[in-house]
Short mmCIF file of C-alpha atoms and ligand atoms in Angstrom, two decimals:
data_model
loop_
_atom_site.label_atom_id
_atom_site.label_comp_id
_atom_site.label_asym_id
_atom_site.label_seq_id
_atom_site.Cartn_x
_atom_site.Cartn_y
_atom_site.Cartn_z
CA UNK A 1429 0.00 0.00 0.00
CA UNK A 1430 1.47 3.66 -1.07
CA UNK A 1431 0.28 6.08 1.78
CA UNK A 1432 0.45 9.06 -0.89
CA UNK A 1433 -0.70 11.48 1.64
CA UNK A 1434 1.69 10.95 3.90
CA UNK A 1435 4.74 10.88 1.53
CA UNK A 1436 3.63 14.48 0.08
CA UNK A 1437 2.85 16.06 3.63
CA UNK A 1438 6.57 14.77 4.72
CA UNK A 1439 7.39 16.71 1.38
CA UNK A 1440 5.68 20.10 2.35
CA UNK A 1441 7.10 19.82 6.22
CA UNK A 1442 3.95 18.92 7.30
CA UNK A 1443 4.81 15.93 9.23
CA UNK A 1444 7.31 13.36 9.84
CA UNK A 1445 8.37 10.47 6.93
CA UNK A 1446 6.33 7.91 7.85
CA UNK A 1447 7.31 5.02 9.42
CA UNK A 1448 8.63 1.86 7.29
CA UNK A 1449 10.51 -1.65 7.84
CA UNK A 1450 11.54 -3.09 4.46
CA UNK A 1451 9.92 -6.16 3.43
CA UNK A 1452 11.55 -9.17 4.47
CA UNK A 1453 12.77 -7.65 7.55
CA UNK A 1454 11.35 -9.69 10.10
CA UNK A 1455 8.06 -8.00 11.65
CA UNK A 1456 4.70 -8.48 12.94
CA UNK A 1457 2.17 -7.58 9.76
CA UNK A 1458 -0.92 -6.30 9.56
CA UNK A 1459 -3.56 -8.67 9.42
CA UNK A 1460 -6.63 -8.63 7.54
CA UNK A 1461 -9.17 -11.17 8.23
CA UNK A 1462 -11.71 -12.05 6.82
CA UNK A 1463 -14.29 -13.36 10.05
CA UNK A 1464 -16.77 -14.72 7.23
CA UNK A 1465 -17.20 -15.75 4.38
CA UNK A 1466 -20.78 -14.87 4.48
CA UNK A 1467 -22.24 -11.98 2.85
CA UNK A 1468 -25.45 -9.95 1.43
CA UNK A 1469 -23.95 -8.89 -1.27
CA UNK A 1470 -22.19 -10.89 -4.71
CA UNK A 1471 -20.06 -8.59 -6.43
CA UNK A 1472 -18.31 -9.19 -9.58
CA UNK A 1473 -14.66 -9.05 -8.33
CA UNK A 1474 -15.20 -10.78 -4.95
CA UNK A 1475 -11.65 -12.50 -3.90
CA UNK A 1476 -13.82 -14.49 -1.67
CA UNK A 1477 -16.15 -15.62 -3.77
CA UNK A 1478 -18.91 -14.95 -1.00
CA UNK A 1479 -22.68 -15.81 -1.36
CA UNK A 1480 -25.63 -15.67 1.09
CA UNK A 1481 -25.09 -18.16 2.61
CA UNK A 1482 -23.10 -19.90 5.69
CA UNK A 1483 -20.13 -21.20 5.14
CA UNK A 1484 -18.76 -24.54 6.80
CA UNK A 1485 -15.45 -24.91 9.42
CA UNK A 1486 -15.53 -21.00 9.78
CA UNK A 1487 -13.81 -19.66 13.54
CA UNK A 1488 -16.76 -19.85 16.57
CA UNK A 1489 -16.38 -16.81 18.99
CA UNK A 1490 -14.30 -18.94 21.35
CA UNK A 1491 -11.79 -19.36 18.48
CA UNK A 1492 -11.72 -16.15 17.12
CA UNK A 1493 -10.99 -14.79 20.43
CA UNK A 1494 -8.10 -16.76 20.86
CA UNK A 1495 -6.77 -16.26 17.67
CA UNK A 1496 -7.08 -12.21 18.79
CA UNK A 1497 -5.21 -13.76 21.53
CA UNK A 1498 -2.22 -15.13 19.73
CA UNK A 1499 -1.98 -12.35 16.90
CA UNK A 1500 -1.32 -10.42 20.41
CA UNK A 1501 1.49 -12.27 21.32
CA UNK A 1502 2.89 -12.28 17.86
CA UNK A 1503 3.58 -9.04 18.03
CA UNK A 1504 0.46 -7.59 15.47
CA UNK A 1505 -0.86 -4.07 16.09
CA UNK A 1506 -3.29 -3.66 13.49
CA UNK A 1507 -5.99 -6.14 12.79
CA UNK A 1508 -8.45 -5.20 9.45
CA UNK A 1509 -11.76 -7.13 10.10
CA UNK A 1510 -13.34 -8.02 6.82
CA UNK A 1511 -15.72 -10.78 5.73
CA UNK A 1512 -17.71 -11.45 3.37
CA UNK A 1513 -19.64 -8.91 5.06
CA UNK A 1514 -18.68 -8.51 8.74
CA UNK A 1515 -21.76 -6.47 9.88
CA UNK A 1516 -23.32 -10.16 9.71
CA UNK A 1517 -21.80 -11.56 11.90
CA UNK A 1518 -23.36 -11.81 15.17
CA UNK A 1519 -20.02 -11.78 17.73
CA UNK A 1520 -18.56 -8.60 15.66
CA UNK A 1521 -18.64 -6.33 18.46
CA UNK A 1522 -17.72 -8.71 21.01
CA UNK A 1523 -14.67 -9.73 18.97
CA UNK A 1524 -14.02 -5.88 18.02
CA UNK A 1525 -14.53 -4.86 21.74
CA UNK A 1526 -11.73 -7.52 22.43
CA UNK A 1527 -9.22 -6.62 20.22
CA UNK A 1528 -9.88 -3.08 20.99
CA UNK A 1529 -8.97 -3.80 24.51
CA UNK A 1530 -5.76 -5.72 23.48
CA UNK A 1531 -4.73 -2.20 22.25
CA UNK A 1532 -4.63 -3.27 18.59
CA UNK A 1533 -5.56 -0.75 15.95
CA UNK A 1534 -9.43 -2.04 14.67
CA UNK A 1535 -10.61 -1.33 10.91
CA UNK A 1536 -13.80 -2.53 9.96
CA UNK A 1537 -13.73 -3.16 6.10
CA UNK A 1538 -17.88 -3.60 5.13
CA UNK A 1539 -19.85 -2.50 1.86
CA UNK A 1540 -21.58 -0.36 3.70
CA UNK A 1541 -25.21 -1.55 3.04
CA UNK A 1542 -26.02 -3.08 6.59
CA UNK A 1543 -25.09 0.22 8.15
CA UNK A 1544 -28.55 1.67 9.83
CA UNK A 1545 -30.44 3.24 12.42
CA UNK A 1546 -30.82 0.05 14.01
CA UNK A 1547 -26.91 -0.82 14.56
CA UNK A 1548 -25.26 2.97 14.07
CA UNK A 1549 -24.70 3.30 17.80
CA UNK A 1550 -23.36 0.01 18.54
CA UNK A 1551 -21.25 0.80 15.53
CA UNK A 1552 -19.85 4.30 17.35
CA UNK A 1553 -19.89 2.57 20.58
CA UNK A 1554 -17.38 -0.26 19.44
CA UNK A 1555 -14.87 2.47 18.54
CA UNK A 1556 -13.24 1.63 15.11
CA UNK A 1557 -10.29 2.94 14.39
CA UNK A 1558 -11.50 3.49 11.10
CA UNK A 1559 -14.89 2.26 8.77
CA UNK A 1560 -14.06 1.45 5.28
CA UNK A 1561 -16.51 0.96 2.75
CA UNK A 1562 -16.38 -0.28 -0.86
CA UNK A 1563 -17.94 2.34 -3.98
CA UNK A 1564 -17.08 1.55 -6.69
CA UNK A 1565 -18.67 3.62 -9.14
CA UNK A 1566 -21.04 6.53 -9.00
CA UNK A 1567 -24.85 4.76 -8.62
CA UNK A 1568 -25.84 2.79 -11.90
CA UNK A 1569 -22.26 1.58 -12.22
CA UNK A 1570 -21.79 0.72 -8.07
CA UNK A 1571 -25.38 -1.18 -8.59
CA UNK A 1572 -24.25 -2.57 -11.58
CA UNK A 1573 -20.96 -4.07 -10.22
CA UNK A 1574 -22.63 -5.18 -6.85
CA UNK A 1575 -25.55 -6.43 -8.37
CA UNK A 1576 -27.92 -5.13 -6.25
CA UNK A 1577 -30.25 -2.27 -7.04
CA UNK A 1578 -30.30 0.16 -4.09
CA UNK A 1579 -27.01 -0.75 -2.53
CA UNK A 1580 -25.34 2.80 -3.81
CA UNK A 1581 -27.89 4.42 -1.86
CA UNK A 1582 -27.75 1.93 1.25
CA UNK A 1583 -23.74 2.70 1.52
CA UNK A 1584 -23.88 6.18 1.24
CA UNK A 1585 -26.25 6.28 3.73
CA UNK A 1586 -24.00 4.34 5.98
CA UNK A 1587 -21.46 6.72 5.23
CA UNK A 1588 -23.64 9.09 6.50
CA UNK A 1589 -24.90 7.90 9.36
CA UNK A 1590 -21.14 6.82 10.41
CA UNK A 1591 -19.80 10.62 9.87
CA UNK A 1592 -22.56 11.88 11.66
CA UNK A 1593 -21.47 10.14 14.60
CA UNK A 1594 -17.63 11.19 13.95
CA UNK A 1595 -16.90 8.05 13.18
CA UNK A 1596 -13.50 8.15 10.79
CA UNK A 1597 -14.50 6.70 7.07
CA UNK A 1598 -12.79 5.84 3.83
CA UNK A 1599 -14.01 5.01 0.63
CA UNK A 1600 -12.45 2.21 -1.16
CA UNK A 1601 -12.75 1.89 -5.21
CA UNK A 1602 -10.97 -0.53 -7.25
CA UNK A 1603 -10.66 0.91 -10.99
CA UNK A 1604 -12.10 -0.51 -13.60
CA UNK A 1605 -12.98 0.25 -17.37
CA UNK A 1606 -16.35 0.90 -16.07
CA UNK A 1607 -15.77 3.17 -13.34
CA UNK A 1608 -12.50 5.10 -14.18
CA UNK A 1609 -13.90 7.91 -16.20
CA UNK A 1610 -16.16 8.51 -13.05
CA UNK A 1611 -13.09 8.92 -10.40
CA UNK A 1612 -12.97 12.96 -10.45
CA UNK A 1613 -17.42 12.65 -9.38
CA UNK A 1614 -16.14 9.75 -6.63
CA UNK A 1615 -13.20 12.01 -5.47
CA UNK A 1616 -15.93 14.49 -5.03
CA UNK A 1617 -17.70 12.52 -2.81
CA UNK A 1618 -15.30 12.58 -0.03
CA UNK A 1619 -15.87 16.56 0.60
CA UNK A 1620 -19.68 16.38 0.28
CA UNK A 1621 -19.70 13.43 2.63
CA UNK A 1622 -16.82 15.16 4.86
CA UNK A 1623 -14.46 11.30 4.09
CA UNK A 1624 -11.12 11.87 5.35
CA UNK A 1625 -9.72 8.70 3.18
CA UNK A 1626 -9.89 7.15 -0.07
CA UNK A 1627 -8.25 4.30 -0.99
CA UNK A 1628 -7.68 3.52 -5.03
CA UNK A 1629 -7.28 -0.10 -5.29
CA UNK A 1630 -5.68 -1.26 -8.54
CA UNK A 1631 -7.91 -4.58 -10.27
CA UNK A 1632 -5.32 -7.56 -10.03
CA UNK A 1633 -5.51 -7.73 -13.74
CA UNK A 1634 -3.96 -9.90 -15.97
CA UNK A 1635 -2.60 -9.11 -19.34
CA UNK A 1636 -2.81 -12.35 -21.32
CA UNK A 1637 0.58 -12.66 -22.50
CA UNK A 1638 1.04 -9.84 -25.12
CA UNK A 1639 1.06 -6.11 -24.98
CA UNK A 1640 -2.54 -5.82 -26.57
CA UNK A 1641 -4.75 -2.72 -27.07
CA UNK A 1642 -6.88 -3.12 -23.96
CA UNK A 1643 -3.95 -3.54 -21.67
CA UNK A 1644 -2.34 -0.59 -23.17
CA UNK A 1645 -5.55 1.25 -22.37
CA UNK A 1646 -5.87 -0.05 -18.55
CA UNK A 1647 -2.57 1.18 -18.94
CA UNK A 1648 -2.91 4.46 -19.58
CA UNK A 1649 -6.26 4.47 -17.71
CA UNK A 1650 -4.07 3.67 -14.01
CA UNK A 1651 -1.53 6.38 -15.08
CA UNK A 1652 -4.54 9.29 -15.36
CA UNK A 1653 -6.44 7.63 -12.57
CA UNK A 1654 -2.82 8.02 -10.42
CA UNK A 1655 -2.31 11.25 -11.49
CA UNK A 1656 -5.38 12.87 -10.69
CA UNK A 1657 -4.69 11.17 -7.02
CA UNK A 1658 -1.63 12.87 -7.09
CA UNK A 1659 -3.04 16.47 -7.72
CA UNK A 1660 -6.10 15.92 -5.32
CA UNK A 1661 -3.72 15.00 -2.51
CA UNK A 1662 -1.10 17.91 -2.92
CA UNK A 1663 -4.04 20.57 -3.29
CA UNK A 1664 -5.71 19.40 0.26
CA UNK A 1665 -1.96 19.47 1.87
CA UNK A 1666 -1.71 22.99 0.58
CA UNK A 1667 -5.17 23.92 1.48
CA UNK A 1668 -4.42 22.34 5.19
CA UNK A 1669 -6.95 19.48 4.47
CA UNK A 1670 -6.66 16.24 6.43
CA UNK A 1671 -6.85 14.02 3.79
CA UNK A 1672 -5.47 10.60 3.01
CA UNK A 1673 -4.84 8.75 -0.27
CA UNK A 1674 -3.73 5.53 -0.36
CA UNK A 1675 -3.09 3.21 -3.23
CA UNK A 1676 -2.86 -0.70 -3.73
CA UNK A 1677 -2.06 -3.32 -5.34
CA UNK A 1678 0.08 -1.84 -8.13
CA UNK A 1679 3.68 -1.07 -6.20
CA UNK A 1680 4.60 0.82 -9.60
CA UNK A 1681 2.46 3.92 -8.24
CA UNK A 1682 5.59 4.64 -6.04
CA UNK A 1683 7.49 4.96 -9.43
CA UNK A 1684 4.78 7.25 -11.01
CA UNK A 1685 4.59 9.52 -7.50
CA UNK A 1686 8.15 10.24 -8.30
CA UNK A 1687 7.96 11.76 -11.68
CA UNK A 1688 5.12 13.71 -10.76
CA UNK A 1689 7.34 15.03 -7.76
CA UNK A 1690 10.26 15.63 -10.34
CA UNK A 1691 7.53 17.34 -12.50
CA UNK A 1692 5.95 19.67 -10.31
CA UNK A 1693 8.09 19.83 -7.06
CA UNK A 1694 11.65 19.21 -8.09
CA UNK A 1695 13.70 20.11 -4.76
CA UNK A 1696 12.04 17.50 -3.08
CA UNK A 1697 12.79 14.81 -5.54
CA UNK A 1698 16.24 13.16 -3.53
CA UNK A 1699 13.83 13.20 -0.30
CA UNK A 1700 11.07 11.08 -1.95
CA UNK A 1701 13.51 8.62 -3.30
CA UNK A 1702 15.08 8.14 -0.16
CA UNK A 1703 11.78 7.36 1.85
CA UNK A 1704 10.65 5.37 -1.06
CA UNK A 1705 13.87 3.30 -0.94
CA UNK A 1706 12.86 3.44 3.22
CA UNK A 1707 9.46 1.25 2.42
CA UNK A 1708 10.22 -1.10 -0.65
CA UNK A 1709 7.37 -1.73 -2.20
CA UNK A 1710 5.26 -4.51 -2.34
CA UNK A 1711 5.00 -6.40 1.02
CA UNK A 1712 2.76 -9.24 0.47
CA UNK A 1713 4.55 -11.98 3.05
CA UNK A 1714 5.88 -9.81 5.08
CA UNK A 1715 4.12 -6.41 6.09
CA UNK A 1716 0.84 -8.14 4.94
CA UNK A 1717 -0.87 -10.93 6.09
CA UNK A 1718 -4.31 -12.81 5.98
CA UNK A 1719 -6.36 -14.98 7.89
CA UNK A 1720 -9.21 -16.14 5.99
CA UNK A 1721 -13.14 -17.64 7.32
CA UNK A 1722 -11.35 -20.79 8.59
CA UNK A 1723 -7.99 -19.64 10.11
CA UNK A 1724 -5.61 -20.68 7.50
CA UNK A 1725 -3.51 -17.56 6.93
CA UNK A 1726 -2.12 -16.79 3.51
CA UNK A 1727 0.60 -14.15 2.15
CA UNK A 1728 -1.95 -11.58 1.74
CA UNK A 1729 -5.87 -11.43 0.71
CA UNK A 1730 -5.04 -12.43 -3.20
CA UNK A 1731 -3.21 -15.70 -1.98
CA UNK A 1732 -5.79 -18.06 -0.91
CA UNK A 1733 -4.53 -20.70 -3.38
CA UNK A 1734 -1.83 -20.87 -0.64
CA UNK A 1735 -1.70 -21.47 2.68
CA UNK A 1736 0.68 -21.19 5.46
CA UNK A 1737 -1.09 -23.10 8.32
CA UNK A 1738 -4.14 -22.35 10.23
CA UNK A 1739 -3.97 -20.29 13.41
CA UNK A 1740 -6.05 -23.20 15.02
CA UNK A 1741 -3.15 -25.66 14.91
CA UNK A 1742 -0.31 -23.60 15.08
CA UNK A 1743 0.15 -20.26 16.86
CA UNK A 1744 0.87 -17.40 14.07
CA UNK A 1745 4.16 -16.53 15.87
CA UNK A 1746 5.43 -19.51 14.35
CA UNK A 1747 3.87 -19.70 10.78
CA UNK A 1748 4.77 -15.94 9.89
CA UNK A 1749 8.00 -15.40 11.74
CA UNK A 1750 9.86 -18.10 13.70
CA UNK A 1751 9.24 -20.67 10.82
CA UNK A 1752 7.82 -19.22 8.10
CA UNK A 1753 7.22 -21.63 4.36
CA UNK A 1754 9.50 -21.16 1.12
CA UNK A 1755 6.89 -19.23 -0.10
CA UNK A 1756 7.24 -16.64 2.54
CA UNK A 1757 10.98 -16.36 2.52
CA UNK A 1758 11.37 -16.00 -1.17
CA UNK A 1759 8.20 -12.97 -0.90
CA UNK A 1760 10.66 -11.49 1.91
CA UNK A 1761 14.12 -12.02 -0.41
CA UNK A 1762 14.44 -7.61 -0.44
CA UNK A 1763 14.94 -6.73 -3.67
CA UNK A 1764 12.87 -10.58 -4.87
CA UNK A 1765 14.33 -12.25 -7.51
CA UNK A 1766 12.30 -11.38 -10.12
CA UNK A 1767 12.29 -12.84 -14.55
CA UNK A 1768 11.63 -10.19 -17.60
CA UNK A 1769 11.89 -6.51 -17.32
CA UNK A 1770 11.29 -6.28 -13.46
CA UNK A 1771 14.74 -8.02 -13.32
CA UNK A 1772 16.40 -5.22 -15.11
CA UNK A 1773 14.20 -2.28 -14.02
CA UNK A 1774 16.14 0.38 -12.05
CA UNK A 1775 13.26 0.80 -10.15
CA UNK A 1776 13.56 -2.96 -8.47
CA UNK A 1777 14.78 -1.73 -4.91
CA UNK A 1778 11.77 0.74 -4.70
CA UNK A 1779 8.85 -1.90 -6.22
CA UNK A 1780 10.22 -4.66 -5.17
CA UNK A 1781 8.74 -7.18 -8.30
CA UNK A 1782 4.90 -5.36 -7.35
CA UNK A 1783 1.85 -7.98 -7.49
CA UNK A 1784 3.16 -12.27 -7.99
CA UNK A 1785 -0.46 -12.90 -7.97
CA UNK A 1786 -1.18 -11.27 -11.59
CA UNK A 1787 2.30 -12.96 -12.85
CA UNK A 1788 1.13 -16.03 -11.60
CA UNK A 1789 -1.49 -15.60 -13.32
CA UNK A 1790 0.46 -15.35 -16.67
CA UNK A 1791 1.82 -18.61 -15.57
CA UNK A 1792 5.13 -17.88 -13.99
CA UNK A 1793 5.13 -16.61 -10.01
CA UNK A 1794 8.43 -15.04 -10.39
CA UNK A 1795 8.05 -13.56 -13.79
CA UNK A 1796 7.78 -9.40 -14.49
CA UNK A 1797 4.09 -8.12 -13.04
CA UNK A 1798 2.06 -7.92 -16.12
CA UNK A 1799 0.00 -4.82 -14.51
CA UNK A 1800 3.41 -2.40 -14.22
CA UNK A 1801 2.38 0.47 -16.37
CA UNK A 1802 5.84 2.06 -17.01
CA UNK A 1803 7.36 2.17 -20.42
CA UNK A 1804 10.42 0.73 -21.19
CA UNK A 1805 12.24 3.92 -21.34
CA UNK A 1806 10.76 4.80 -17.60
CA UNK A 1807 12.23 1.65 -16.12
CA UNK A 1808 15.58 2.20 -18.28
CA UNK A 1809 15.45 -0.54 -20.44
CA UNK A 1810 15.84 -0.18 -23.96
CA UNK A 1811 12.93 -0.92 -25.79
CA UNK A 1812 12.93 -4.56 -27.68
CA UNK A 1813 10.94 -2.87 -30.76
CA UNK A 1814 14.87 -1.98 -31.57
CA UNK A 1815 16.19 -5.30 -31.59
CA UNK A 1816 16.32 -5.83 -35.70
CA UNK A 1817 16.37 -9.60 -36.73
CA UNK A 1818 18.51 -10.58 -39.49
CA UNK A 1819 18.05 -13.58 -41.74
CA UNK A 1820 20.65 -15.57 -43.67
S1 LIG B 2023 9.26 -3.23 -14.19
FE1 LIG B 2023 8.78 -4.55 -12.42
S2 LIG B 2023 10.09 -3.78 -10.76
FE2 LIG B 2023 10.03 -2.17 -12.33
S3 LIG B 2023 8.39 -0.80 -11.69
FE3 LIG B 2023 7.51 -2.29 -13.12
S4 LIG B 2023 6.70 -3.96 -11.83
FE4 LIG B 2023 8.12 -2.73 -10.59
#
């Protein structure tokens, strides 16, 4: 995750750099879990392929409590609880309540529709550190992708209700051909619904192979979406706003933040690179991790084809850092050893290889990301297009 916000108020003296452990250094992550699988809701992108319905061999209270239990001793400070839909399930604020007084940091990650008059004070009362909801697209296009008539209009009126009760809210949107041309209107939304966060996740998209027109144009479409990020964040730090963009799931953003710095606010150039040499990119394995419905805990939410362990047989100490799989100690290798143009790219040390999940999908896990949006000449390789072949 690029805390954009953060980097540019460093920039502008605002506040301090934040605070970063390269991957692979050896650390207690933050943990997203997802407490069910469970939800109202069947969106079109769904990682968890959730459904209305209840899923078998998920975590009882008892369990879940103790696995709050051993994340504590492991060292974790930050625990995202996400589902499926979270606001169904019934021990939420008991298990929130809990962690709470562990002293962990507690996000609640929820689409927003289950948010109501009926639950809005419990909601206040259990004291997240922070309420994020999923919109992903102005109304038609959020109803469209969540296939559910109405649920636009249910979120936002969680939003609402959560703001009204100062409860601190982001809204999370992962581009798409469908919704990008609508970013400036969903930008927009944060001031009219007083949002402090946004967070512009990139689609773990796969490029078939070849450099083909409609990659090129997700391309370009991640660049513009980035860039008018970029612009929205600087103009709130100079107007004194409290703000916060994020981005994830494309580590190449850090990449693109640094032309735009070298573009518009040259002087501060050498301090960006530094701090983005401080947090190395993409931490999946390391500053990431996720427990899923059932306890087994995986490298981060895009990994459930692979498994660690499960927190109910083994404490998490020893799956993520006393002895953690291959897989984990080749994510934490800092810079990884990464095929194709990411192993040439003079950018390695700050990316750090970005997504495996969308190379796997190409077939190879340690090939180049097929989602980096940076030319050849950006990454300083020279372009293959020059390579001439000559026949006898
Ligand atoms: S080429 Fe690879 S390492 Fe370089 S910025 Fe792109 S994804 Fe990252």
């Amino acid at each position: 995750m690029l805390r954009i916000s953060h980097y540019l108020r460093a920039l502008a003296g605002q506040s301090p750099p934040p605070r970063t452990s390269l991957p692979g250094s050896k650390q207690a992550p933050v943990v997203i879990w997802n407490l069910l699988r469970r939800c109202n809701l069947t969106c079109k992108h769904c990682y968890a392929t959730s459904a209305d319905s209840v899923f078998r061999d998920e975590l009882d209270t008892a369990a879940a409590l103790a696995v709050i239990d051993d994340l504590h001793e492991a060292g974790v400070k930050v625990l995202i609880l996400s589902g499926g839909e979270p606001l169904l399930r019934d021990d939420l604020f008991q298990l929130s309540a809990y962690a709470r007084a562990r002293g962990f940091f507690v996000a609640l990650s929820t689409n927003g529709t289950l948010i109501s008059e009926s639950n809005i004070e419990q909601i206040a009362a259990a004291n997240f550190d922070y309420v994020g909801v999923s919109i992903d697209g102005l109304e038609e296009t959020h109803d469209a992708f969540r296939q559910l008539v109405g649920s636009y209009a249910s979120s936002m009126h969680g939003i609402a209700l959560c703001r009204q009760r100062g409860i601190r809210v982001g809204l999370r949107t992962t581009l798409t051909q469908e919704n990008h041309a609508q970013l400036p209107q969903l930008l927009d939304l944060m001031r009219e619904y007083d949002v402090q966060k946004f967070y512009l996740s990139h689609l773990n998209y796969s490029g078939r192979g070849k450099r083909s027109r409609q990659l090129d144009a997700h391309q370009q479409m991640s660049r513009d979406a980035m860039t008018l990020i970029f612009e929205r964040a600087w103009a709130d730090i100079q107007a004194g706003s409290l703000s916060d963009f994020v981005s994830g799931n494309n580590d190449a953003d850090a990449i693109l933040l640094l032309q735009w710095v070298h573009r518009h606010l040259p002087e501060h150039y050498p301090q960006l690179e530094h701090m983005l040499h401080a947090w190395g990119g993409n931490a999946s394995g390391s500053g990431i991790a996720n427990i899923d419905n059932t306890g087994e805990v995986h490298p981060d939410t895009y990994w459930w084809q692979h498994s660690v362990g499960n927190v109910r047989k083994t404490p998490f100490r020893t799956l993520w850092l006393d002895e953690p799989d291959p897989l984990l100690q080749q994510l934490r290798q800092h810079p990884r050893a990464i095929g194709g143009r990411c192993s040439q790219c003079r950018w390695l040390d700050i990316c750090n290889g970005n997504t495996r999940t969308r190379a796997w999908a190409e077939g190879d896990l340690w090939g180049q990301d097929p989602g980096c949006y940076l030319s050849d000449e950006e990454i300083g390789v020279r372009p293959q297009s020059n390579l001439i072949c000559v026949q006898s």
